[in-house]
Coordinates of C-alpha atoms in Angstrom, one line a residue:
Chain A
X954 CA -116.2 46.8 136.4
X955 CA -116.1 43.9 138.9
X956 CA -112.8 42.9 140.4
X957 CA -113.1 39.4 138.1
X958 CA -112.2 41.5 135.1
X959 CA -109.3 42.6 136.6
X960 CA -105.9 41.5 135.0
X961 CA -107.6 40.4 132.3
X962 CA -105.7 42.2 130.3
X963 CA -101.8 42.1 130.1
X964 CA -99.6 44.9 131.1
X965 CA -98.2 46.5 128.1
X966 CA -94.3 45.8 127.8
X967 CA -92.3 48.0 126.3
X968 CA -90.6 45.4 124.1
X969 CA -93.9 45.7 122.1
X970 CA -93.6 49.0 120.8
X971 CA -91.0 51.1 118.8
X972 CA -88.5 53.1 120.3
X973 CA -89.5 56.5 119.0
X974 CA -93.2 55.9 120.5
X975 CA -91.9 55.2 123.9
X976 CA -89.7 58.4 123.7
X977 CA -92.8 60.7 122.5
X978 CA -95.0 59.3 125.4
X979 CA -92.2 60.4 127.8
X980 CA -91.5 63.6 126.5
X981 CA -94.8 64.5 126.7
X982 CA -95.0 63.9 130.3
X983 CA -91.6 65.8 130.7
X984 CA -92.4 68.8 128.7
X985 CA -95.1 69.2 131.3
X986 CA -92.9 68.3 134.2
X987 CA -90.6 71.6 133.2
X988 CA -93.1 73.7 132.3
X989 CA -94.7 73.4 135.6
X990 CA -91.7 74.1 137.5
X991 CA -91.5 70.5 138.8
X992 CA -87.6 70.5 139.0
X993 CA -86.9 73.0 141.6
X994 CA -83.5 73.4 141.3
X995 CA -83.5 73.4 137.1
X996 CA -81.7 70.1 137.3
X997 CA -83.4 67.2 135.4
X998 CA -82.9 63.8 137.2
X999 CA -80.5 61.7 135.9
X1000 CA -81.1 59.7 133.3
X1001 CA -80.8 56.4 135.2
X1002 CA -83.2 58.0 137.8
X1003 CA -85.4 59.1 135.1
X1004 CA -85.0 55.4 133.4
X1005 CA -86.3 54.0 136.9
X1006 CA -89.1 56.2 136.9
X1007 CA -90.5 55.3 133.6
X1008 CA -90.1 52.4 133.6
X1009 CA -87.7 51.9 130.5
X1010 CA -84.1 52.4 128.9
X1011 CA -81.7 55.5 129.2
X1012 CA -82.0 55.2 125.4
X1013 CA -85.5 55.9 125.5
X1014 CA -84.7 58.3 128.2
X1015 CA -82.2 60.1 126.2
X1016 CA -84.3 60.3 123.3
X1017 CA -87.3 61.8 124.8
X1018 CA -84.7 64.7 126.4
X1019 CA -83.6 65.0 123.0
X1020 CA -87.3 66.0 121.6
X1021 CA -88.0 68.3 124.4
X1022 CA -84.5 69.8 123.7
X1023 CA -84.9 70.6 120.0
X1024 CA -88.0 72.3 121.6
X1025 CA -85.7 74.4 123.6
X1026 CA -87.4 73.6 126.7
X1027 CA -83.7 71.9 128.1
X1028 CA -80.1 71.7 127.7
X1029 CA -77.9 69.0 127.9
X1030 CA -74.3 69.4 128.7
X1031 CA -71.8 67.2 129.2
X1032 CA -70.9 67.2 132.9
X1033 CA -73.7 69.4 134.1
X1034 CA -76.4 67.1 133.1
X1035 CA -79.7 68.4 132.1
X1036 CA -80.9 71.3 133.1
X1037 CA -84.4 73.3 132.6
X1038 CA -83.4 76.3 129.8
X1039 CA -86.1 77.9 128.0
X1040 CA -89.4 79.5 129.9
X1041 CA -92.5 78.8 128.9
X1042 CA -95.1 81.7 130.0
X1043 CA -99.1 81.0 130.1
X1044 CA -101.6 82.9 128.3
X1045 CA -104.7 82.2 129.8
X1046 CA -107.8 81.3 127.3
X1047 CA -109.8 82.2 130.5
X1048 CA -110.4 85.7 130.4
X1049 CA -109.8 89.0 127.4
X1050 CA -106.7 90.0 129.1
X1051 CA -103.5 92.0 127.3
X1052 CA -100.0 90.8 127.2
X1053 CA -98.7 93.0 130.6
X1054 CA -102.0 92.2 132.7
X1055 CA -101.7 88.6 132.1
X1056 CA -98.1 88.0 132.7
X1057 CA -97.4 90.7 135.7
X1058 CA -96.0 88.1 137.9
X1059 CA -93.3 87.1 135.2
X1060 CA -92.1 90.1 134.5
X1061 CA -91.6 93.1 132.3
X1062 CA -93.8 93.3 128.6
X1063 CA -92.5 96.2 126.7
X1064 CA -93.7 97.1 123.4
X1065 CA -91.4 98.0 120.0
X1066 CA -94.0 99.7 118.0
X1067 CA -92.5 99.2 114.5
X1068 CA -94.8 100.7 112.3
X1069 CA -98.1 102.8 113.3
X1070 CA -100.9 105.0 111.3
X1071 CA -103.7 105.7 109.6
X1072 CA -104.7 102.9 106.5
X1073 CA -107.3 102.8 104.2
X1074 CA -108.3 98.9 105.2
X1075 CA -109.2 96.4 102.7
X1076 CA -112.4 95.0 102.5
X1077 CA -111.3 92.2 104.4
X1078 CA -110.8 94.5 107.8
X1079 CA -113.9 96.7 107.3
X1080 CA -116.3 93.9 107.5
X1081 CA -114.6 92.7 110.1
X1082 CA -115.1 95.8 112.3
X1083 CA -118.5 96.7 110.6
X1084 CA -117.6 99.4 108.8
X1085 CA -118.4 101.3 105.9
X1086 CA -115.9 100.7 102.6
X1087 CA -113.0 102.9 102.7
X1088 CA -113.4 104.4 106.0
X1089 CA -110.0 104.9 107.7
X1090 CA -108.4 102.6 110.8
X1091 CA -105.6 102.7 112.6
X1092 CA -102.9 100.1 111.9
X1093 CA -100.4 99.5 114.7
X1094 CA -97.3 96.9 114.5
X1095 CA -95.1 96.2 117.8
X1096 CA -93.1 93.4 118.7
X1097 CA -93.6 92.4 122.1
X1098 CA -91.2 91.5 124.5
X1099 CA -91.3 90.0 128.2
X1100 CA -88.0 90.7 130.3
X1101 CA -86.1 91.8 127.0
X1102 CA -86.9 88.6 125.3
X1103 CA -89.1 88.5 121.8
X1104 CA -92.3 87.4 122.5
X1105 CA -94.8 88.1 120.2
X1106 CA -95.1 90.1 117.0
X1107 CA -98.7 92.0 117.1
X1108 CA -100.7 93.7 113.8
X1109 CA -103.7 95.3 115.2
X1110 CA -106.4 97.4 113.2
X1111 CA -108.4 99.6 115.2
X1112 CA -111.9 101.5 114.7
X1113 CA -110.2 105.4 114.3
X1114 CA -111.8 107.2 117.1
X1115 CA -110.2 104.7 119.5
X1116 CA -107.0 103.8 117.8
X1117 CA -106.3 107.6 117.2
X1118 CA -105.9 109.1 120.2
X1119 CA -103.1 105.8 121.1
X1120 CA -100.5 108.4 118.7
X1121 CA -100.5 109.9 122.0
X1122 CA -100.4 107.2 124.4
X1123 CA -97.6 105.1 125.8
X1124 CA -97.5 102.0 123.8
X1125 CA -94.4 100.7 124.8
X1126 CA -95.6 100.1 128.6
X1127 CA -99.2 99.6 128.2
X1128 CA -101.5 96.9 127.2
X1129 CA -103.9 98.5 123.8
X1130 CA -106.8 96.6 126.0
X1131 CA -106.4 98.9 128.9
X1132 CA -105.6 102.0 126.7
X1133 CA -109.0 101.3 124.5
X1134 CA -111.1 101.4 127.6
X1135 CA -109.8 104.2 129.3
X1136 CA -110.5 106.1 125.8
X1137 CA -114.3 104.7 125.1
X1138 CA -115.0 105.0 128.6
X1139 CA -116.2 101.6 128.5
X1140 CA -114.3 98.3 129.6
X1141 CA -114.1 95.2 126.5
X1142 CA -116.8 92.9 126.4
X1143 CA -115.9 89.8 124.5
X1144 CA -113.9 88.5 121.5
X1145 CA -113.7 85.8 119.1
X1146 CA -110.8 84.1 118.8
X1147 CA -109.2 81.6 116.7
X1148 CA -105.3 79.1 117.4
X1149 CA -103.3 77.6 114.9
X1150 CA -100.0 76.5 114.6
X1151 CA -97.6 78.2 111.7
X1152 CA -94.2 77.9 110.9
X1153 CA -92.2 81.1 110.5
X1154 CA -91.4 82.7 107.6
X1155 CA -87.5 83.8 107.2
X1156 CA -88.8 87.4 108.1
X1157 CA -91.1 86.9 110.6
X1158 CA -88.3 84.4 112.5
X1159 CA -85.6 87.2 111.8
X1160 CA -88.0 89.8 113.5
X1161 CA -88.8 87.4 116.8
X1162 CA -85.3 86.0 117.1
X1163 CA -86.1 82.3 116.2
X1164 CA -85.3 79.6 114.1
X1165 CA -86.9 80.2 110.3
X1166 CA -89.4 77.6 111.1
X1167 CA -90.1 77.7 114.1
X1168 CA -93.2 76.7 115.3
X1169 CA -95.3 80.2 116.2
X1170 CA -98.3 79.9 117.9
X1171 CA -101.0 82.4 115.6
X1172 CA -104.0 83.8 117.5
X1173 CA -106.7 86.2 115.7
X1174 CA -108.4 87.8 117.8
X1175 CA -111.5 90.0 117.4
X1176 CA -112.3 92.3 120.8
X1177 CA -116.0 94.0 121.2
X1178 CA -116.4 96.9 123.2
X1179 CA -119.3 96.0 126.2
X1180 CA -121.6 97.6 124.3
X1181 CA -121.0 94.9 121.4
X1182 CA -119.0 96.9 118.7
X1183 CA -116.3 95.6 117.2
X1184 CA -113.2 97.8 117.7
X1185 CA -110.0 95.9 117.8
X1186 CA -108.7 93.1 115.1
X1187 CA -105.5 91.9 116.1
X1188 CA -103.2 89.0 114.6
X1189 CA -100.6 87.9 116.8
X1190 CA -97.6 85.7 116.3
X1191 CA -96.9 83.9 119.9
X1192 CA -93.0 82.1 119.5
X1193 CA -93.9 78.9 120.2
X1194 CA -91.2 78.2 122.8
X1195 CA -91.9 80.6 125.1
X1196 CA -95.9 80.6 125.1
X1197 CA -98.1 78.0 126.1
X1198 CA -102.1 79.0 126.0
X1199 CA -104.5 77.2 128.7
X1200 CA -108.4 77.0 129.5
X1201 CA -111.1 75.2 130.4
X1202 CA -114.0 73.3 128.3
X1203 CA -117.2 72.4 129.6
X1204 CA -119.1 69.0 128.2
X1205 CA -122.8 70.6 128.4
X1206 CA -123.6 73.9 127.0
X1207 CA -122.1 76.5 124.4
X1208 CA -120.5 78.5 127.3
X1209 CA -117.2 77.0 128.2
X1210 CA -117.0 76.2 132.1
X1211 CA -115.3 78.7 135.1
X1212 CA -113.2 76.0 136.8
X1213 CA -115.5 73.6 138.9
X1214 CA -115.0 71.0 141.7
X1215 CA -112.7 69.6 139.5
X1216 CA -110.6 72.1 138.7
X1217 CA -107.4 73.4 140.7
X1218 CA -107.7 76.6 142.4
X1219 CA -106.0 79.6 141.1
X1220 CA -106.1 78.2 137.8
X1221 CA -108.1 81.3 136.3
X1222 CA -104.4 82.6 134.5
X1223 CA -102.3 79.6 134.2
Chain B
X1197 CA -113.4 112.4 119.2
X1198 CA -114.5 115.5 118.1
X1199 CA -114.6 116.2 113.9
X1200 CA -111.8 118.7 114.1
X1201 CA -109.1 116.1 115.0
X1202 CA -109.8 114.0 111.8
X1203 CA -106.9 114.0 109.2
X1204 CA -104.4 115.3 112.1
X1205 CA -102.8 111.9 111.4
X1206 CA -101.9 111.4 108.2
X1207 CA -102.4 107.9 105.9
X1208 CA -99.2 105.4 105.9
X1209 CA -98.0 104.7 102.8
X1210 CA -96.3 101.6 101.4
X1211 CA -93.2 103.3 100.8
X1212 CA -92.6 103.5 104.4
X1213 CA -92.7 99.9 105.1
X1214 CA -90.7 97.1 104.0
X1215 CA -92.1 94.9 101.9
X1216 CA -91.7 91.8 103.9
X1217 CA -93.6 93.8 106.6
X1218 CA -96.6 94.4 104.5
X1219 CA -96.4 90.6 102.6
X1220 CA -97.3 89.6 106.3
X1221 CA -100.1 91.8 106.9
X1222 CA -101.5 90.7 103.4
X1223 CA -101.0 86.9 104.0
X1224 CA -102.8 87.4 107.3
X1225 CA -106.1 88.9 105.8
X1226 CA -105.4 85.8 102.8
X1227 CA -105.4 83.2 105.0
X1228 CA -108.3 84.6 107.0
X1229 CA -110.4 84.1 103.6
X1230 CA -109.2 80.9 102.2
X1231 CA -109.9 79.5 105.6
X1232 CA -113.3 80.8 105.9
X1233 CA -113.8 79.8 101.9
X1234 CA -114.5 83.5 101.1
X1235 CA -113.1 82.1 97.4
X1236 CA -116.2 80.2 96.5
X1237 CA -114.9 79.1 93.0
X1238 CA -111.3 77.5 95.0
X1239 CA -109.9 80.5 92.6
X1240 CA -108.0 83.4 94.4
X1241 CA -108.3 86.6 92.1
X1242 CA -105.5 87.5 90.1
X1243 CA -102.1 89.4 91.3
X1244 CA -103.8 92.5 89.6
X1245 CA -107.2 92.4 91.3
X1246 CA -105.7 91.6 95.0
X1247 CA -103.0 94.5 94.6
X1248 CA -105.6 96.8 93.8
X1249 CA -107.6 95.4 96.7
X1250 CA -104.9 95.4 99.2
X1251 CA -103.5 98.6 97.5
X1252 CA -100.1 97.4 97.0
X1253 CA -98.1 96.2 94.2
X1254 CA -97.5 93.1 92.5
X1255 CA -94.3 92.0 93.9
X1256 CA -96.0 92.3 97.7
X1257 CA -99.0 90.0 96.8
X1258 CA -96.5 87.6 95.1
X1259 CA -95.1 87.5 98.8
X1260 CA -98.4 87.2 100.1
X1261 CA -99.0 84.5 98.5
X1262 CA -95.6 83.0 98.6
X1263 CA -96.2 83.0 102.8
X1264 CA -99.3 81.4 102.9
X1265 CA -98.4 79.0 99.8
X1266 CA -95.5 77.8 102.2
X1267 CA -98.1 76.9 104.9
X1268 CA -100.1 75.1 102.4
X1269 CA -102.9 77.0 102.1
X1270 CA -102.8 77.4 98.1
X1271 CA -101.2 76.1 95.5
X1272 CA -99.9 78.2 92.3
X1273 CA -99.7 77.1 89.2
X1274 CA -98.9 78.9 85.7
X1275 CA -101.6 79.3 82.9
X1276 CA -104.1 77.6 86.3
X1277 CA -103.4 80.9 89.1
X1278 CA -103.6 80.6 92.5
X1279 CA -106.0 77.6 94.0
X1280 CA -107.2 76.8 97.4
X1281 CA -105.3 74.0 98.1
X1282 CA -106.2 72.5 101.8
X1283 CA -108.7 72.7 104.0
X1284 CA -108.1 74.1 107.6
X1285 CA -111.2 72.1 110.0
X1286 CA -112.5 74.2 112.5
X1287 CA -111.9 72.5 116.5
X1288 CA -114.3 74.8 118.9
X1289 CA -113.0 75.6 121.9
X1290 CA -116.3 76.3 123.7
X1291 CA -117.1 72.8 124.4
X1292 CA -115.5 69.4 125.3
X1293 CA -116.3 67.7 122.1
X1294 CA -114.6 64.5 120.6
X1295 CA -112.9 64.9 116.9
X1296 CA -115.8 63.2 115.2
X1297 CA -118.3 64.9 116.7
X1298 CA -116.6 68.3 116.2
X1299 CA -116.1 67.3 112.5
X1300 CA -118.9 65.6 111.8
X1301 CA -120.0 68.2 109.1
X1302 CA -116.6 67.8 107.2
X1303 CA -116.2 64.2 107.1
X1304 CA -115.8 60.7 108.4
X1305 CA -112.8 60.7 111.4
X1306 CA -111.3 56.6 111.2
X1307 CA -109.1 56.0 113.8
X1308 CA -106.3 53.4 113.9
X1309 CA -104.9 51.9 116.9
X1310 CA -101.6 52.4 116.9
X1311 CA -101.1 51.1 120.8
X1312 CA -103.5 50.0 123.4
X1313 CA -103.0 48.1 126.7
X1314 CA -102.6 48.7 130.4
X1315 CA -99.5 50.1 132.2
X1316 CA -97.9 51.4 135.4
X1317 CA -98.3 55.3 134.8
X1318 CA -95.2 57.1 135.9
X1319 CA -96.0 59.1 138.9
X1320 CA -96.5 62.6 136.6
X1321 CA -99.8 60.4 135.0
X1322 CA -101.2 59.1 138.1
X1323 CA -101.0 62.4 140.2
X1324 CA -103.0 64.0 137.1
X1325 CA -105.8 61.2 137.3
X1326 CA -105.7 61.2 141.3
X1327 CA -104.7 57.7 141.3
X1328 CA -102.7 56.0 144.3
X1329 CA -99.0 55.0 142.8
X1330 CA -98.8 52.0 140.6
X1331 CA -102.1 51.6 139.9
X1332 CA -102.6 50.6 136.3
X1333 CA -103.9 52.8 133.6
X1334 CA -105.1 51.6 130.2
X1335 CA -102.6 54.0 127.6
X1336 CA -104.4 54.0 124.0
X1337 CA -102.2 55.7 120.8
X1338 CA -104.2 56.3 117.7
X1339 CA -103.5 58.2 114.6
X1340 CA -106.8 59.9 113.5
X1341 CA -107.7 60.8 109.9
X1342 CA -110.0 62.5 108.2
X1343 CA -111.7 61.6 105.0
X1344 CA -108.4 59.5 104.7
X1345 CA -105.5 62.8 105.2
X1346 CA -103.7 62.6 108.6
X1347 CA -105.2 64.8 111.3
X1348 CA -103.8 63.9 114.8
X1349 CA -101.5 61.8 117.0
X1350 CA -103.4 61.2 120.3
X1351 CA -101.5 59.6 123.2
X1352 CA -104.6 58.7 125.8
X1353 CA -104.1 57.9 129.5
X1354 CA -107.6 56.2 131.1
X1355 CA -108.6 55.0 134.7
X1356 CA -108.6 51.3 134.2
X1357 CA -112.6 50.6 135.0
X1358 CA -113.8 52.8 132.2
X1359 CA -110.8 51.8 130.1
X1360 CA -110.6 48.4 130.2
X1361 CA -114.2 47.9 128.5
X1362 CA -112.7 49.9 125.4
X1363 CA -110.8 46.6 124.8
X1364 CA -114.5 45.5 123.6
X1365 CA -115.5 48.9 121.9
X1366 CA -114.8 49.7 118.0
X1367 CA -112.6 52.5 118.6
X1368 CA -111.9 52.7 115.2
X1369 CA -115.3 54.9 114.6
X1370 CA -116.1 56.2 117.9
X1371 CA -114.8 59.1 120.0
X1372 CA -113.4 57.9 123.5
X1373 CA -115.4 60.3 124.8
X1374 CA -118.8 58.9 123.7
X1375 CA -117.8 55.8 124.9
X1376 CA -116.4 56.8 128.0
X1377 CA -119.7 58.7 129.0
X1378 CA -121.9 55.0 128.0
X1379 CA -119.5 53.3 130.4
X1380 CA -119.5 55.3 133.2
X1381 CA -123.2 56.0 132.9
X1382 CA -122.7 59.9 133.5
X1383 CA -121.8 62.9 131.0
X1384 CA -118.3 64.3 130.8
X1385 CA -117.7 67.5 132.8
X1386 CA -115.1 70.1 132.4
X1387 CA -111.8 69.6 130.9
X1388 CA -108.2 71.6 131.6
X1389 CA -106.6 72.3 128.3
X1390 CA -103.0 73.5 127.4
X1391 CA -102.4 74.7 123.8
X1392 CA -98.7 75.2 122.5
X1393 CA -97.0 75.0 119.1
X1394 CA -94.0 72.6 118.2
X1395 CA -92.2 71.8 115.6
X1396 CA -92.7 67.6 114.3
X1397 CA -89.6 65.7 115.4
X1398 CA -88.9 63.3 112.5
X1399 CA -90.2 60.3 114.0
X1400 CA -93.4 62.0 114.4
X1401 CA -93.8 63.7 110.9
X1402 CA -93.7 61.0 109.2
X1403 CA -96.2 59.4 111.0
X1404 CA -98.7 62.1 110.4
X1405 CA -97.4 61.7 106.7
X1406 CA -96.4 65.6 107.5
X1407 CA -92.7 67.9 106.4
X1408 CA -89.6 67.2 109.6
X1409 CA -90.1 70.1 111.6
X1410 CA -94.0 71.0 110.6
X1411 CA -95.9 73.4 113.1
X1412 CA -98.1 70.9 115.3
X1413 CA -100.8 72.4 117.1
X1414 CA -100.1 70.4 120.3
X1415 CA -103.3 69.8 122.9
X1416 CA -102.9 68.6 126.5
X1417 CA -106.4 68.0 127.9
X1418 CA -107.3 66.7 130.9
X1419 CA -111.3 65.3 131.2
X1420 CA -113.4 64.9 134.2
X1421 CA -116.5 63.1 134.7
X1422 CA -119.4 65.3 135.8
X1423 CA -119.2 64.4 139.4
X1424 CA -115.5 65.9 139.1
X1425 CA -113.3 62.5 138.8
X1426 CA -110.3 63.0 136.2
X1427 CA -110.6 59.8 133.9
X1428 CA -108.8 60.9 130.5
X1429 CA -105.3 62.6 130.5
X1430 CA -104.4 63.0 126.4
X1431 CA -101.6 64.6 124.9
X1432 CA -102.9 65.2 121.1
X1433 CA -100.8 66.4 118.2
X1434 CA -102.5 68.0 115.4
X1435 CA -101.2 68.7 112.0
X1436 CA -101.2 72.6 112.0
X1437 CA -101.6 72.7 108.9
X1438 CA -105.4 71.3 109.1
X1439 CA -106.7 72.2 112.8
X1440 CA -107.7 75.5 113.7
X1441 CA -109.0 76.0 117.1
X1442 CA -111.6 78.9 117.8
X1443 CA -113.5 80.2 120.9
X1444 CA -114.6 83.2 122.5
X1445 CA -113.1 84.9 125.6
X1446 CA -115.1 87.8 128.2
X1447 CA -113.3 90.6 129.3
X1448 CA -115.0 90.1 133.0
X1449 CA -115.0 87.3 135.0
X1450 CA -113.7 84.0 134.8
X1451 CA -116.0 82.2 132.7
X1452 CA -115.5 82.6 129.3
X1453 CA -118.7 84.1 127.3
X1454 CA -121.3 81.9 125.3
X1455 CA -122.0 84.3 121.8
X1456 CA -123.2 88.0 122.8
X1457 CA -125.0 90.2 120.4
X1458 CA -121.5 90.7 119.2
X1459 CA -121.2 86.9 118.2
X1460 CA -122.0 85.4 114.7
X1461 CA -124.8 82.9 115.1
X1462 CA -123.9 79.8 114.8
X1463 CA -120.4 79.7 115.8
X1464 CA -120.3 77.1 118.4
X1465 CA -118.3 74.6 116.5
X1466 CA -116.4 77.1 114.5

């Protein structure tokens, strides 16, 4: 562009544009502001300083702390002000890596194993792990929690010579990732995986201590051993509040990109 | 695992389980196959057939169904049965693709501008996009369909010399990445992504024509040029109930893998 093009066109005024649209714009931009840690102390600005900043109304301002509240993400208290409530904990889409390996530095994962043994699978989980009809796997439930908080809720099926000796494993401290390759004597290669976003059943919201609902993050998740076997078909139920998944893409290419010029450094598990 | 050690652990039986528990793990193999349109007649089998095949009774299919009914997979109808009732589009994660090229195979994307001009970022935009303070941004809002049903809410933040020529560009069929890259004359690089699931404020639903409270998948993705320059900060909402997102993750390193042997051919955009 040439400077002559410049101002051109008009700034956009907020006048222009519904309420409700300003306030999404600026939660959005919040919701990463707390997440990131941006407000050392846990206190939100005010909203007049927040108003300044944005360049629009406390109305708008209190709006958009009311959407990032109903996400849990903030309270609001009379007095107090606003102040950072909920944690949100990244799962990187970087690297294979279980529950306890990838959030060591925010604290403790221990695992409720609510229901484990041998299943005939349906047809659905043999082909899945390439195996023949009616051969046996190993079907292990947990919930999954991170400094005594419900995290996740985990159904994993597992080829039977690897998920049968876990009966006699720790499952409540250990990752099934780290427990699988110390059994096959081989690390994990790669897996498939696959996001969406559900809302909870009353049961499944009872069992994680949310809302009925609530927003879950869902990840399927298929790991291979190095060797390329299939071994390990998990479905997991992330509460949406408290996990936030991050990677990188790459424009060129099937292979997604490791983080280049562009990207921070230190980014590999955020 | 040697021979002698099979049948040490004995077969979990239904009766040990509460039904809600095993509703779950049905619903998850379910959805599974609607979503990969294992059902190629858009009928699911009756109760009878998918107890039999899940080997469970009636009463915990019903459930099945019931769950994955409420996220609007199927519908259910007397004297008609059980019917694939939407269609989940597949987003890959492996590459940095725009919506119509990722879904070119399923449909036409339209795009409606909801919002487009230039503004005064608040400092959390420019830092992102590496821009001194005050420097103007071009700030584009669309609602993207496709084949006419409500997909996303994107909320796009632009360096103003590649976004001010958008003001001449049909944005209503074209990607802003495609026409990014014919501005600036070089390919897209890498982008940062974020994943997270929330819950539609009202506002929101209704303007992706979706239920208060609906699970959003929501995207923050931040796109560099090739020679490393962040241009395109976005903040995308999809409608959970018609994005899933799918990639592959490596066990070693950083990068993410491309498809091993382990990986279903033609999966890229899956």
């Amino acid at each position: 562009m040439d400077g002559g093009q410049r101002h051109r066109v008009p700034l956009l005024t907020d006048a222009a544009r519904r309420r409700a649209d300003r306030a999404r714009q600026i939660a959005d931009l919040l919701r990463r502001q707390v997440m990131e840690r941006h407000f050392d102390s846990g206190h939100l600005p005010l909203e007049t300083a927040l108003a300044r900043e944005f360049g629009t109304s406390r109305n708008t301002i209190r709006d958009a702390l009311d959407l990032i509240r109903e996400e849990g993400l903030i309270d609001r208290c009379p007095g107090v002000g606003t102040t950072v409530a909920g944690e949100k904990y990244p799962h990187g889409l970087h690297r294979l890596l279980g529950l306890a390996e990838t959030l060591r530095e925010h604290g403790e994962v221990a695992n409720e194993v609510r229901t484990m043994g041998l299943i005939r699978p349906p047809a659905a989980v043999s082909a899945r792990l390439r195996l023949p009809a009616g051969e046996p796997v190993v079907y292990v439930e947990r919930l999954r929690r991170l400094n005594g908080l419900p995290l996740s809720l985990d159904l994993t099926y597992l080829v039977r010579e690897l998920g049968e000796p876990l009966f006699q494993a720790d499952l409540t401290r250990n990752d099934i990732f780290v427990l699988l390759e110390r059994i096959a004597g081989q690390p994990l290669g790669t897996a498939e995986l696959t996001v969406e976003a559900v809302n909870a059943d009353a049961h499944t919201a009872a069992v994680l201590d949310a809302a009925r609902g609530a927003a879950l993050l869902m990840v399927e998740r298929l790991a291979h051993l190095s060797d390329g076997r299939p071994v390990d078909l998990e479905f997991i139920r992330f509460r949406g509040d408290r996990i936030t998944m991050s990677g990188h893409l790459r424009r060129t290419g099937d292979a997604p990109a490791s983080p280049g010029p562009a990207g921070p450094a230190g980014e590999e598990d955020r």
